[in-house]
CSV table of C-alpha atoms and ligand atoms in Angstrom, one decimal:
chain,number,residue,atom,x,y,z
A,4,UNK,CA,5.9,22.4,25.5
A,5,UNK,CA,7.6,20.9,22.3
A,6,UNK,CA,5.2,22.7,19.4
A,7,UNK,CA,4.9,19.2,18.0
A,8,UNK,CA,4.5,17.2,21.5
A,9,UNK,CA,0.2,17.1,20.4
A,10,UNK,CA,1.0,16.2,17.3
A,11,UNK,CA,1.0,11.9,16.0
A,12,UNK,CA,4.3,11.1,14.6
A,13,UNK,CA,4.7,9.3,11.2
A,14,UNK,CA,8.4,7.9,10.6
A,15,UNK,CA,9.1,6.0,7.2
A,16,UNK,CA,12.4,4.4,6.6
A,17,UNK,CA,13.0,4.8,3.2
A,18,UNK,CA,16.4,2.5,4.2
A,19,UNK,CA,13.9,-0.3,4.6
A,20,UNK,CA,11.8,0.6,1.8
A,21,UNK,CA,15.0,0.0,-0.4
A,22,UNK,CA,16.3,-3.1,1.2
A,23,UNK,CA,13.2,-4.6,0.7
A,24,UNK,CA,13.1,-4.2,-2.8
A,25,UNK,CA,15.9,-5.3,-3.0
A,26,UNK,CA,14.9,-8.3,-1.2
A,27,UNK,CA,12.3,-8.8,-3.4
A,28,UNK,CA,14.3,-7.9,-6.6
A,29,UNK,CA,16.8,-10.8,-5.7
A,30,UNK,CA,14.1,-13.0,-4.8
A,31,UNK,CA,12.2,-12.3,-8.4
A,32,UNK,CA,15.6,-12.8,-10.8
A,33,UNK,CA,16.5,-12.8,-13.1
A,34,UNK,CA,12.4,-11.5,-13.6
A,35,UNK,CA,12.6,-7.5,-13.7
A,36,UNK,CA,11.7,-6.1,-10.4
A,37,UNK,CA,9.1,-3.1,-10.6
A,38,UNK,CA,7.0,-1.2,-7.9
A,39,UNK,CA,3.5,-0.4,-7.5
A,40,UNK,CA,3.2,3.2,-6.3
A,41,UNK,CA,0.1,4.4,-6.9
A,42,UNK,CA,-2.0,5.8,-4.0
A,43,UNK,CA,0.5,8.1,-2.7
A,44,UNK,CA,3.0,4.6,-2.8
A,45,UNK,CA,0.3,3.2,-0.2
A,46,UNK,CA,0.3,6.2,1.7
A,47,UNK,CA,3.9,7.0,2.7
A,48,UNK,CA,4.0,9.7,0.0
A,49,UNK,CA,5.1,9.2,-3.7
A,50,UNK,CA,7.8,11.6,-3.7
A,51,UNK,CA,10.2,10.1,-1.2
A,52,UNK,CA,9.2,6.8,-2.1
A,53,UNK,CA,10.1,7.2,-5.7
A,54,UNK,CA,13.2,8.9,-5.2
A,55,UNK,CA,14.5,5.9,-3.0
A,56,UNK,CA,13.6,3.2,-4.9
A,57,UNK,CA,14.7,4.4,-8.6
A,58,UNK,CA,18.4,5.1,-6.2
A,59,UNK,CA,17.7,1.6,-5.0
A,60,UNK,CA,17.8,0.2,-8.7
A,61,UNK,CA,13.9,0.7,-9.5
A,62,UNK,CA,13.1,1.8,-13.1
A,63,UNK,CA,9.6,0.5,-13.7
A,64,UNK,CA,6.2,2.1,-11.7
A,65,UNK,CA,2.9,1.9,-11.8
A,66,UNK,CA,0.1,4.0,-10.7
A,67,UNK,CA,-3.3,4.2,-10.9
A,68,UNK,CA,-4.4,7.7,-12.0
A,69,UNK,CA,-2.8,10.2,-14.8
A,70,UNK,CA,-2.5,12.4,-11.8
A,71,UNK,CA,-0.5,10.0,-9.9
A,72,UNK,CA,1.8,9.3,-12.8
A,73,UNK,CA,2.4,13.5,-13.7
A,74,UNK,CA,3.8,13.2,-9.8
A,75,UNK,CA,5.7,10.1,-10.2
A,76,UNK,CA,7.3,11.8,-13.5
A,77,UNK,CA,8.2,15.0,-11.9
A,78,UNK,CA,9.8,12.9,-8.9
A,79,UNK,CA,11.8,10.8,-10.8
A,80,UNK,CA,13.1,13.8,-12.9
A,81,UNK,CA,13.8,15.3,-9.4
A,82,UNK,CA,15.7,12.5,-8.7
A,83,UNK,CA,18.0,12.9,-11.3
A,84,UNK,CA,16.3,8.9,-13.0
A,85,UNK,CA,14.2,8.1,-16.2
A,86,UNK,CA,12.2,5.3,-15.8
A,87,UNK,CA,8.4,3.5,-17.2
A,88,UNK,CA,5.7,4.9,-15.4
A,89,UNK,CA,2.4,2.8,-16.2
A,90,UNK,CA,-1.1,4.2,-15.6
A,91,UNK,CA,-3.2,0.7,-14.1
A,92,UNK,CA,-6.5,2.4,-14.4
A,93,UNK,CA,-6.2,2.7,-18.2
A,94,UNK,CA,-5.7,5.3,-21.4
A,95,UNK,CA,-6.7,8.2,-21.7
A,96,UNK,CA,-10.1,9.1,-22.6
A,97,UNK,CA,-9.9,12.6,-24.0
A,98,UNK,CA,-7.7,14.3,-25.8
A,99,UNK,CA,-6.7,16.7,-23.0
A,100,UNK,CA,-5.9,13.4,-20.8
A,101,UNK,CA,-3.7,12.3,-23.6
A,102,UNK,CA,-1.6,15.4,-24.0
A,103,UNK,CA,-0.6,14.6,-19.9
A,104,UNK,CA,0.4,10.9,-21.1
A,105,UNK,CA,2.5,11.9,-24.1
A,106,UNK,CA,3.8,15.4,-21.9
A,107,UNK,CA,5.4,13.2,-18.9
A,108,UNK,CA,6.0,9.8,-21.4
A,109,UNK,CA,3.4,8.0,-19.1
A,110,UNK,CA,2.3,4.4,-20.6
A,111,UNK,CA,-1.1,3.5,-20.6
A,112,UNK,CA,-2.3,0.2,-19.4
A,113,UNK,CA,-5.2,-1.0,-21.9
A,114,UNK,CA,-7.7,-2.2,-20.6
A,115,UNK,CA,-10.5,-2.8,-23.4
A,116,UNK,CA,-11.1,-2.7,-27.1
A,117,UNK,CA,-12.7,0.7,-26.6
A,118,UNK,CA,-9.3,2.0,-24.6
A,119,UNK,CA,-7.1,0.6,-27.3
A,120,UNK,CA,-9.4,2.1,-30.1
A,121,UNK,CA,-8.7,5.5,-28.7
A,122,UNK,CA,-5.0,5.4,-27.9
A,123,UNK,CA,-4.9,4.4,-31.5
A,124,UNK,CA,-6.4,7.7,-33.0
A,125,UNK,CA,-3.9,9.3,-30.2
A,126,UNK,CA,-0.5,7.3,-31.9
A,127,UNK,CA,-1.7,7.6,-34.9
A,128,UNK,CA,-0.8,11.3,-35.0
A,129,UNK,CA,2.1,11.4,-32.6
A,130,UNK,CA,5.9,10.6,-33.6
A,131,UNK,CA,7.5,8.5,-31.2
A,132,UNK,CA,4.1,7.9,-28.6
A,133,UNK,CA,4.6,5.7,-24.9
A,134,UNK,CA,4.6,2.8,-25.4
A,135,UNK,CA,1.4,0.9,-24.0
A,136,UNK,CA,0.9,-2.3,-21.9
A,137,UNK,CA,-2.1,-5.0,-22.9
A,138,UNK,CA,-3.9,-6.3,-19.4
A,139,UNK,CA,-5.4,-9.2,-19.7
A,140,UNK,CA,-8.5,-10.7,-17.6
A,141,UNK,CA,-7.9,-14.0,-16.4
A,142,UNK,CA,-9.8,-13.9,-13.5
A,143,UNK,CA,-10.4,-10.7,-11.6
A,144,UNK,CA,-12.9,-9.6,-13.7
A,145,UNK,CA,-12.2,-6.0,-13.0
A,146,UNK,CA,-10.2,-4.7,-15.9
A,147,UNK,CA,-8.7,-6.1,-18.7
A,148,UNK,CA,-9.3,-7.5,-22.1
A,149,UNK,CA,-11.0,-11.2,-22.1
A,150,UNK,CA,-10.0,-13.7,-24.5
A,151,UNK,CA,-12.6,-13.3,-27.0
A,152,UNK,CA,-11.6,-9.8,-27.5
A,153,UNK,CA,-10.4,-9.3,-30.7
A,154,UNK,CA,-7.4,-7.2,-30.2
A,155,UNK,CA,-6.0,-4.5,-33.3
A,156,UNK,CA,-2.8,-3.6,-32.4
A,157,UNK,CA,-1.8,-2.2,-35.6
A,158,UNK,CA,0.0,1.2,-34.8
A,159,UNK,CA,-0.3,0.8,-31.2
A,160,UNK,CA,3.5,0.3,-29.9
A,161,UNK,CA,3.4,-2.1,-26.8
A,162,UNK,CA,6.5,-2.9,-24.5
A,163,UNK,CA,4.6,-5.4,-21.8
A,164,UNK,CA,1.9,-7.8,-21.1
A,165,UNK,CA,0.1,-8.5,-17.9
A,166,UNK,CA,-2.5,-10.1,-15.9
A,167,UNK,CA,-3.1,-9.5,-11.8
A,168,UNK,CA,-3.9,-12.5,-9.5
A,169,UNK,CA,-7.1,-12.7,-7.5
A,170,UNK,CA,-5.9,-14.6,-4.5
A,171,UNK,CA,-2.0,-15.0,-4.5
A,172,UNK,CA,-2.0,-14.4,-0.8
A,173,UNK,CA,-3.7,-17.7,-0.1
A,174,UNK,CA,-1.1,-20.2,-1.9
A,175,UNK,CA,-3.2,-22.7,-1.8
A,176,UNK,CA,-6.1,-21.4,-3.7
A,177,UNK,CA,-6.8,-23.1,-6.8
A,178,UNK,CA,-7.5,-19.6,-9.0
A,179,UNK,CA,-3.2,-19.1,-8.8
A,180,UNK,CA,-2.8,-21.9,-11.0
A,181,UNK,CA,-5.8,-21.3,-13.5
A,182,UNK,CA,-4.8,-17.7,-13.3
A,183,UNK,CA,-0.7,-18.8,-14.4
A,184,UNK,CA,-2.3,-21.6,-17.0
A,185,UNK,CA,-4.4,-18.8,-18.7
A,186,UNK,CA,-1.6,-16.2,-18.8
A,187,UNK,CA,1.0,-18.6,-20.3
A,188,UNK,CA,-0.9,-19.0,-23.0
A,189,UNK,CA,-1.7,-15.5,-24.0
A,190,UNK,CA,1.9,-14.7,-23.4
A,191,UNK,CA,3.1,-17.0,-26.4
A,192,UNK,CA,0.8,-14.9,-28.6
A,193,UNK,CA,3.5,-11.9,-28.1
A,194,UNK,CA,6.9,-13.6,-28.3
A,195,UNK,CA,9.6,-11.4,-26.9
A,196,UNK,CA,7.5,-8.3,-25.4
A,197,UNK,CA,7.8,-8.2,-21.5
A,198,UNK,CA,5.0,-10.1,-19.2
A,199,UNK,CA,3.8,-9.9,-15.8
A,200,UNK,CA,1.5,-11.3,-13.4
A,201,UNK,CA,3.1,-11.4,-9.9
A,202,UNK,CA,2.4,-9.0,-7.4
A,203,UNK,CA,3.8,-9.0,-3.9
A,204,UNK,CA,2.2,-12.5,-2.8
A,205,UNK,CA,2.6,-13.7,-6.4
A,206,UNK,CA,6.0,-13.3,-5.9
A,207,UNK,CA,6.5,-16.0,-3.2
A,208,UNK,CA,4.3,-18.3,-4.8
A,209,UNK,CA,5.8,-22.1,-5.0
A,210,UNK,CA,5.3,-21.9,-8.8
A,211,UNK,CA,7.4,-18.5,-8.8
A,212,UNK,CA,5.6,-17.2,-11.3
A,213,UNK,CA,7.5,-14.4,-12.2
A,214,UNK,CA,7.8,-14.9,-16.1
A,215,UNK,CA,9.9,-11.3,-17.0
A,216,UNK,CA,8.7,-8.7,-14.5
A,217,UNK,CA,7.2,-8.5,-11.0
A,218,UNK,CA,4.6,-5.7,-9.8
A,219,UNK,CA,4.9,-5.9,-5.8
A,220,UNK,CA,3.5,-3.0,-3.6
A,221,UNK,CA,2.5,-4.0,-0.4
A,222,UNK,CA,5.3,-5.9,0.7
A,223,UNK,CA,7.9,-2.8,-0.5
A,224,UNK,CA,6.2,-0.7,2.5
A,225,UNK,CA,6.5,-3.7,4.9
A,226,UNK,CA,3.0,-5.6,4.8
A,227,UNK,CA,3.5,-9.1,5.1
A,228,UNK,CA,3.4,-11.3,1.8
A,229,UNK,CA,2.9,-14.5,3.3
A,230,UNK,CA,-0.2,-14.5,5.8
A,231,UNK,CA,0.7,-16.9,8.7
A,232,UNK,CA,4.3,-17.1,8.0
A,233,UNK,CA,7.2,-14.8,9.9
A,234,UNK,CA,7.0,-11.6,7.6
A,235,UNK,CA,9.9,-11.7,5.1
A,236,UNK,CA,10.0,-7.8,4.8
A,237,UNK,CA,11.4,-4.7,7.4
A,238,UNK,CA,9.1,-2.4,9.0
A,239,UNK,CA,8.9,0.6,6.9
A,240,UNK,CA,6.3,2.9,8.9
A,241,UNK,CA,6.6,3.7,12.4
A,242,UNK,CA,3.6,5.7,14.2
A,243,UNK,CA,4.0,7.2,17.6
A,244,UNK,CA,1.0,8.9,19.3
A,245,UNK,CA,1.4,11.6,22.6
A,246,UNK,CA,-0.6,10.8,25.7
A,247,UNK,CA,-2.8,14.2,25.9
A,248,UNK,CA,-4.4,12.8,29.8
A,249,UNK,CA,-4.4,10.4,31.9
A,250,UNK,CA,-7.3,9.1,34.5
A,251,UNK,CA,-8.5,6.0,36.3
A,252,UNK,CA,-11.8,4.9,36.2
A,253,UNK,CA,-13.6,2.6,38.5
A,254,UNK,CA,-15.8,-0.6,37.5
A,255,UNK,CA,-19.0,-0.5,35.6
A,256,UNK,CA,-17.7,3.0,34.2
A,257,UNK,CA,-17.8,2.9,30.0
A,258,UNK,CA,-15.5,4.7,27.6
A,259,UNK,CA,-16.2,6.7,24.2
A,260,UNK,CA,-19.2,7.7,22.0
A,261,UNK,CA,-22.2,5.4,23.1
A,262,UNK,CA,-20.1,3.6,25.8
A,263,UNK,CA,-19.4,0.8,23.7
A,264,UNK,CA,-16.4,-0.6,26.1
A,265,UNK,CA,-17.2,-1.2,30.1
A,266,UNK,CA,-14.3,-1.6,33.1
A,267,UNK,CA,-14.1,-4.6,34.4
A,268,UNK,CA,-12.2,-3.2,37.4
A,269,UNK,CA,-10.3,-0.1,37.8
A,270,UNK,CA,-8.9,0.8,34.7
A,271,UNK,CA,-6.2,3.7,34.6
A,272,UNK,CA,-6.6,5.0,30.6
A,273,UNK,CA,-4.6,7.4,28.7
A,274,UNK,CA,-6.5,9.2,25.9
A,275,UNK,CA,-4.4,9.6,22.6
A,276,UNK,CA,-4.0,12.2,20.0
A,277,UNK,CA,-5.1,9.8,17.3
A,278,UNK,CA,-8.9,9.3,15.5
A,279,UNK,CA,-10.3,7.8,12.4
A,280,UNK,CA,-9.7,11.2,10.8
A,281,UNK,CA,-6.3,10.0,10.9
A,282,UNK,CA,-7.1,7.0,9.4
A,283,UNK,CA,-6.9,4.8,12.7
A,284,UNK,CA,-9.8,2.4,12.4
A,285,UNK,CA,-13.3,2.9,14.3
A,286,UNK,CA,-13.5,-0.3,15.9
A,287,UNK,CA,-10.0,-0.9,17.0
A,288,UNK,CA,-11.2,-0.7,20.9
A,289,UNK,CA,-14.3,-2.3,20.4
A,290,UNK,CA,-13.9,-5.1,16.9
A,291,UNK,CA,-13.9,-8.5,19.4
A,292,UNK,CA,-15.3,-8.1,23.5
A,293,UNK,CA,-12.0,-10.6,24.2
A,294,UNK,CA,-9.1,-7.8,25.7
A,295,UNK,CA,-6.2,-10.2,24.5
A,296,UNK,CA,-7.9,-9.5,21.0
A,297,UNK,CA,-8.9,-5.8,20.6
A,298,UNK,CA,-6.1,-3.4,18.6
A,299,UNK,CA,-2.9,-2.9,20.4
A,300,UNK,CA,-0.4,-0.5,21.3
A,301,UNK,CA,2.8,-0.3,23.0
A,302,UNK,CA,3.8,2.6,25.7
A,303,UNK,CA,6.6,2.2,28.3
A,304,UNK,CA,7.6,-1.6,27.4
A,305,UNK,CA,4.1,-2.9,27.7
A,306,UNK,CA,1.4,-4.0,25.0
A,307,UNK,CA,-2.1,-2.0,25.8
A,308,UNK,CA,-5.2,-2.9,24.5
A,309,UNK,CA,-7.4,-0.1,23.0
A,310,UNK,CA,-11.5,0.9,24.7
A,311,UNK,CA,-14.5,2.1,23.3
A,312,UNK,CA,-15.1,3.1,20.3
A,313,UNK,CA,-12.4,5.1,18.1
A,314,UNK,CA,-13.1,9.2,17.7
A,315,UNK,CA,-12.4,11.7,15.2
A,316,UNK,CA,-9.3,12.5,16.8
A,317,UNK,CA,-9.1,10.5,20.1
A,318,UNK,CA,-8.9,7.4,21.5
A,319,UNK,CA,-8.6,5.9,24.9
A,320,UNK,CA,-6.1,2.9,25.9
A,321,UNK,CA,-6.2,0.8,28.9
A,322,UNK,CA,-2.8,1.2,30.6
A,323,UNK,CA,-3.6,-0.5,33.8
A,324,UNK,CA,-0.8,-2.9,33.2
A,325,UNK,CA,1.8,-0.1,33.0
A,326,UNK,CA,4.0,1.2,36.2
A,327,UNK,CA,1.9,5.0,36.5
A,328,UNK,CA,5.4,6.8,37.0
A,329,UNK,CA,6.2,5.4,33.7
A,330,UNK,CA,3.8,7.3,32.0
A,331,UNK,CA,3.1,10.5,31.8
A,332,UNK,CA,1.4,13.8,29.7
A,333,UNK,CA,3.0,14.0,26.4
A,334,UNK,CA,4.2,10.1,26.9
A,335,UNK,CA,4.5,8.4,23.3
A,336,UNK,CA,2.8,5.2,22.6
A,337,UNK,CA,3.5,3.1,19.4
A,338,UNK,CA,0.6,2.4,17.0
A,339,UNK,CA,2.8,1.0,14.4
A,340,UNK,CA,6.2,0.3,14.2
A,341,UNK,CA,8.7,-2.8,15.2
A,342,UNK,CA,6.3,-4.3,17.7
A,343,UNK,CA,3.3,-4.0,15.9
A,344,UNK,CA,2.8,-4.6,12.3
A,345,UNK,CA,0.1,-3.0,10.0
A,346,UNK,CA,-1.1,-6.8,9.7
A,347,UNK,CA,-1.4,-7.2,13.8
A,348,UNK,CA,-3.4,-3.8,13.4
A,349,UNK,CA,-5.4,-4.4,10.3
A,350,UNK,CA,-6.4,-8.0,11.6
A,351,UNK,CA,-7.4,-6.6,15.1
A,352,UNK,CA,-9.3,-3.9,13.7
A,353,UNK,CA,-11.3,-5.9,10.7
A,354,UNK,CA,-9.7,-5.1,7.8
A,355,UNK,CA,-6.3,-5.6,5.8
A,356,UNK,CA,-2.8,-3.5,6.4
A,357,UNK,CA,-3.3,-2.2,2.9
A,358,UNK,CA,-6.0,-0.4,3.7
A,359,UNK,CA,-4.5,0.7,6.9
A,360,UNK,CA,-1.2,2.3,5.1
A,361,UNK,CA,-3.4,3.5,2.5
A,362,UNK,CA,-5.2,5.7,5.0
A,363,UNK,CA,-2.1,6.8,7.1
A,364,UNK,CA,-3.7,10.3,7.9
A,365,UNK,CA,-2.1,13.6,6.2
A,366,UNK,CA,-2.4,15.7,9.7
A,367,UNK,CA,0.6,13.5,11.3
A,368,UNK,CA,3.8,14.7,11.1
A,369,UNK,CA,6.0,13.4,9.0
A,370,UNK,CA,10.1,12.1,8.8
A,371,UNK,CA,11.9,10.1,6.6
A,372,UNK,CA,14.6,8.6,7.4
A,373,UNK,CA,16.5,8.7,4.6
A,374,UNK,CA,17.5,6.0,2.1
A,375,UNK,CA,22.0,5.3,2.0
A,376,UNK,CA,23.5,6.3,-0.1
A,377,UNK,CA,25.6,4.2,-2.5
B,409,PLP,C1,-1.7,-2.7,-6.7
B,409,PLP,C2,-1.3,-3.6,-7.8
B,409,PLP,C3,-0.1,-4.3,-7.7
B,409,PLP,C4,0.6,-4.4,-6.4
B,409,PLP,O1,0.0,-5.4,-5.5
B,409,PLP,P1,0.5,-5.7,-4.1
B,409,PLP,O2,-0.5,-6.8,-3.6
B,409,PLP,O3,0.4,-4.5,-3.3
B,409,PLP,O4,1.9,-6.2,-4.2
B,409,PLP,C5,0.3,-5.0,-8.8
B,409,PLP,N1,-0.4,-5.0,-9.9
B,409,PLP,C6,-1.6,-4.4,-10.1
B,409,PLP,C7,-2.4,-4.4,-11.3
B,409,PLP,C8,-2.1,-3.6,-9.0
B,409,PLP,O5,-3.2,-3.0,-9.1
């Protein structure tokens, strides 16, 4: 037996990763495009996602954490690239913390009065400190400074301005336009310092609100910008699960913790090396009663729906629909890849492909597929 044939298989294409920021780069011009890399760039891993897209043209990140943006730095010094890597979740708030930022050049995103404040006793006594970003609230009510802030910048070297919209997924939703109203006007208050406001969705908005830089994530790593509509972007993430056994089960039999799912009819099931410890969701098998709209996947040609409730490191699909000498122990089924998007999973399953990527489970073995080179 193959030492890995137990094992789930994770394949990222960093060659799609590329081309779609460079679909998305073209798309936002003359705008600057940026990426958004911050939880481990959505769960494909920082490193390799880094490396491909500063070779792809990429020389603006952002992360959440300090910690994220130390590993962005070292990758992109790997890499052989400078680049801006800003921190989303703010300045520092000690001195130690501030050491990091001014160690790897990483550029704070401030957030508040009290942020700023700080980050001004830091430049104060540094020669040559990052330059910081200014986020602005217009909506979100997150993070951000509101309008009636009144904002010191003396000392404090800035190099962009930015605001993140609530809703750009839904075009039609009447916070985009507020949300591009509000940020024109504080953008005329710093003629000739970068600004931003468009993430992935934002993007594609019919406004194109792009103004000088755009901040997409999601749709970089495949996700689908444009809910409803033919996704613009390639696959980047393919997952491909072995079949550890195979049974058949007559009617009235249930499947999984508290038998949540009951056959019909004979069932024949194959039970997969995947759980929600691998970040697969819980109620896949179980989210709707309807079979034509429980969570996917593909093995042998055919789309199977998942039963019963998802384990910690198994789950059970109904392959009654397959030819049995198609499938057998060790068989591969595809949770994600060409024929099933993380938005076809996430909407099955009751939540959104973000989160789905995001929790792409660090047992599975990984390749990468690597980006071309030019
Ligand atoms: C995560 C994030 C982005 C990227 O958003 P996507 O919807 O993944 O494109 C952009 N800007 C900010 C502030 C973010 O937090």
């Amino acid at each position: 037996m193959n030492e890995r044939l137990d094992s789930p298989t994770l394949t990222i294409d960093l060659a799609a990763l590329s081309a779609n920021w460079r679909l998305l780069a073209a798309k936002a011009g003359p705008a600057q495009c940026a990426a958004a890399v911050k939880a481990d760039a959505y769960g494909i891993g920082l490193e390799p996602a880094v490396g491909a897209l500063a070779k792809a043209g990429c020389t603006t990140f952002f992360v959440a954490h300090c910690s994220e943006g130390v590993k962005a730095r070292t990758a992109l010094r790997a890499a052989g690239h400078n680049g801006r890597i800003y921190i989303l979740n703010g300045g520092p708030l000690s001195a130690p913390m501030a050491e990091l930022y001014l160690r790897f050049g990483l550029q704070p995103v401030l957030n508040s009065v009290a942020e700023l404040q700080f980050w001004r006793t830091i430049t104060a006594t540094t020669h040559n400190p990052p330059a910081a970003a200014l986020h602005f609230n217009t909506g979100m009510n997150r993070l951000g400074f509101d309008k009636s802030d009144e904002i010191n910048l003396d000392g404090v070297p800035f190099d962009l301005v930015m605001s993140h919209f609530v809703s750009a997924e839904c075009p039609e939703d009447a916070d985009n336009q507020s949300q591009i109203a509000a940020f024109t006007e504080i953008v005329t208050r710093f003629p000739g310092v970068t600004a931003s406001l468009a993430n992935s969705s934002g993007i594609f908005l019919p406004a194109n609100p792009h103004f000088d830089m755009v901040r997409p994530g999601y749709a970089l790593y495949g996700g689908n910008p444009l809910p409803g509509s033919s996704n613009p972007m390639q696959p980047v993430v393919q997952l491909d699960v072995p079949v550890l056994q195979i049974r058949t089960i007559e009617a009235g039999a249930r499947v999984g913790y508290n038998g949540q799912w009951t056959a019909q009819r004979r069932t024949r099931l194959a039970t997969l090396s995947l759980g929600y410890a691998d970040g697969f969701p819980r109620i896949a098998g179980h989210v709707d009663t309807a079979p034509d709209h429980r969570a996917q996947a593909l093995i042998a040609g055919v789309l199977c729906p998942f039963v019963g409730r998802t384990s910690m490191d198994l789950t059970v699909l109904d392959i009654t629909a397959v030819d049995p000498a198609a499938i057998e122990l060790g068989s591969r089924a595809q949770i994600l890849g060409r024929h099933i998007t993380i938005d076809d999973l996430a909407e099955r399953s009751g939540t959104i492909g973000y989160q789905i990527l995001t929790s792409l489970g660090a047992r599975f073995t990984r390749h990468y597929t690597p980006a071309p080179v030019h």
